[in-house]
Amino acid sequence: MSKDERRINKRLDTKFEISCVHENDYLISFTRNISADGMFVDTERPPAVGSTIKLIFSIGNLKKIEINAKVMWINKGASSKDTGMGVKFLYMPARAKDAILKEINVVAVL
């Protein structure tokens, strides 16, 4: 692990649709990766660092999981491909965490 890498859990590079709700703003976007602790969300309009947001997404057999998360960092990349935010899950039901870990571990085994 590089000195810049602070993640403890494995990440899965994946792209799936996600809804993000912050105050009165509703955004539909895509993930770039996910772990048991958080994810990267592609967006050109991220809320401020420290903001609490609600994420709504489906993974595995679970449909429309709702998880509160905190914006940890923002990347305003040179291209729209690099633009987005890293979020940390604040609370996650055990079944949601299990579904995420199952997806990550299935890919790791392949």
CSV table of C-alpha atoms in Angstrom, one decimal:
chain,number,residue,atom,x,y,z
A,1,MET,CA,0.0,0.0,0.0
A,2,SER,CA,1.4,3.4,-0.9
A,3,LYS,CA,1.9,6.1,1.7
A,4,ASP,CA,-0.9,8.0,0.0
A,5,GLU,CA,-3.3,5.1,0.2
A,6,ARG,CA,-5.4,5.4,3.4
A,7,ARG,CA,-8.0,2.8,2.7
A,8,ILE,CA,-8.2,-0.3,4.9
A,9,ASN,CA,-10.8,-2.3,2.9
A,10,LYS,CA,-10.6,-3.6,-0.6
A,11,ARG,CA,-12.2,-1.5,-3.4
A,12,LEU,CA,-14.2,-2.8,-6.3
A,13,ASP,CA,-13.8,-0.7,-9.5
A,14,THR,CA,-17.4,-0.7,-10.8
A,15,LYS,CA,-19.9,1.5,-12.4
A,16,PHE,CA,-23.5,1.6,-11.5
A,17,GLU,CA,-26.2,4.2,-11.2
A,18,ILE,CA,-26.6,6.0,-7.9
A,19,SER,CA,-29.0,8.7,-6.6
A,20,CYS,CA,-27.5,11.3,-4.3
A,21,VAL,CA,-29.7,13.6,-2.2
A,22,HIS,CA,-28.3,16.7,-0.4
A,23,GLU,CA,-30.6,19.3,1.1
A,24,ASN,CA,-33.0,20.1,-1.8
A,25,ASP,CA,-30.6,18.9,-4.6
A,26,TYR,CA,-31.2,15.5,-6.2
A,27,LEU,CA,-28.5,14.1,-8.5
A,28,ILE,CA,-28.4,10.9,-10.5
A,29,SER,CA,-24.9,9.8,-11.3
A,30,PHE,CA,-22.6,6.8,-11.4
A,31,THR,CA,-20.0,5.2,-9.0
A,32,ARG,CA,-16.4,4.7,-10.0
A,33,ASN,CA,-15.6,2.3,-7.2
A,34,ILE,CA,-17.0,1.0,-3.9
A,35,SER,CA,-15.7,-0.5,-0.7
A,36,ALA,CA,-17.3,-1.5,2.6
A,37,ASP,CA,-16.6,2.0,3.9
A,38,GLY,CA,-17.4,4.3,1.1
A,39,MET,CA,-17.4,5.0,-2.7
A,40,PHE,CA,-16.4,7.4,-5.4
A,41,VAL,CA,-19.3,9.2,-7.1
A,42,ASP,CA,-18.8,10.8,-10.5
A,43,THR,CA,-20.3,14.3,-10.4
A,44,GLU,CA,-19.5,17.8,-11.6
A,45,ARG,CA,-21.6,19.3,-8.8
A,46,PRO,CA,-20.4,17.8,-5.5
A,47,PRO,CA,-21.6,19.2,-2.2
A,48,ALA,CA,-19.0,20.7,0.1
A,49,VAL,CA,-16.5,18.5,2.0
A,50,GLY,CA,-18.1,17.6,5.3
A,51,SER,CA,-21.6,17.6,3.9
A,52,THR,CA,-23.9,14.7,4.8
A,53,ILE,CA,-25.7,13.2,1.8
A,54,LYS,CA,-28.1,10.3,1.3
A,55,LEU,CA,-27.1,7.7,-1.3
A,56,ILE,CA,-29.7,5.4,-3.0
A,57,PHE,CA,-28.5,2.5,-5.1
A,58,SER,CA,-28.9,-1.2,-5.8
A,59,ILE,CA,-26.2,-3.8,-5.4
A,60,GLY,CA,-26.3,-7.6,-5.7
A,61,ASN,CA,-29.8,-8.7,-4.8
A,62,LEU,CA,-30.6,-5.5,-2.8
A,63,LYS,CA,-32.7,-2.9,-4.5
A,64,LYS,CA,-32.8,0.8,-3.5
A,65,ILE,CA,-30.5,0.7,-0.5
A,66,GLU,CA,-30.5,4.1,1.3
A,67,ILE,CA,-27.2,5.0,3.1
A,68,ASN,CA,-26.2,8.3,4.7
A,69,ALA,CA,-22.6,9.3,3.9
A,70,LYS,CA,-20.2,12.1,4.4
A,71,VAL,CA,-18.3,13.9,1.6
A,72,MET,CA,-14.6,13.3,2.5
A,73,TRP,CA,-12.9,14.9,-0.5
A,74,ILE,CA,-13.7,16.4,-3.9
A,75,ASN,CA,-11.7,16.0,-7.1
A,76,LYS,CA,-12.1,18.8,-9.6
A,77,GLY,CA,-10.2,17.0,-12.3
A,78,ALA,CA,-8.9,18.5,-15.5
A,79,SER,CA,-11.5,16.4,-17.4
A,80,SER,CA,-15.0,15.5,-16.5
A,81,LYS,CA,-13.8,11.9,-16.3
A,82,ASP,CA,-11.8,12.7,-13.1
A,83,THR,CA,-14.4,14.9,-11.4
A,84,GLY,CA,-16.3,13.6,-8.4
A,85,MET,CA,-16.3,13.0,-4.7
A,86,GLY,CA,-15.1,10.4,-2.2
A,87,VAL,CA,-17.7,9.6,0.4
A,88,LYS,CA,-17.6,7.6,3.6
A,89,PHE,CA,-20.6,5.6,4.7
A,90,LEU,CA,-21.9,6.9,8.1
A,91,TYR,CA,-24.3,4.0,8.9
A,92,MET,CA,-25.0,1.0,6.8
A,93,PRO,CA,-27.5,-1.8,7.6
A,94,ALA,CA,-25.7,-5.2,8.0
A,95,ARG,CA,-27.4,-6.6,4.9
A,96,ALA,CA,-26.2,-3.8,2.8
A,97,LYS,CA,-22.6,-4.2,4.0
A,98,ASP,CA,-22.8,-7.9,3.4
A,99,ALA,CA,-24.1,-7.3,-0.2
A,100,ILE,CA,-21.2,-4.9,-0.9
A,101,LEU,CA,-18.6,-7.3,0.6
A,102,LYS,CA,-20.1,-10.2,-1.4
A,103,GLU,CA,-19.7,-8.3,-4.7
A,104,ILE,CA,-16.1,-7.2,-3.8
A,105,ASN,CA,-15.1,-10.8,-2.8
A,106,VAL,CA,-16.7,-12.4,-5.9
A,107,VAL,CA,-14.6,-10.2,-8.2
A,108,ALA,CA,-11.5,-10.7,-6.1
A,109,VAL,CA,-11.9,-14.5,-6.5
A,110,LEU,CA,-12.4,-14.4,-10.2
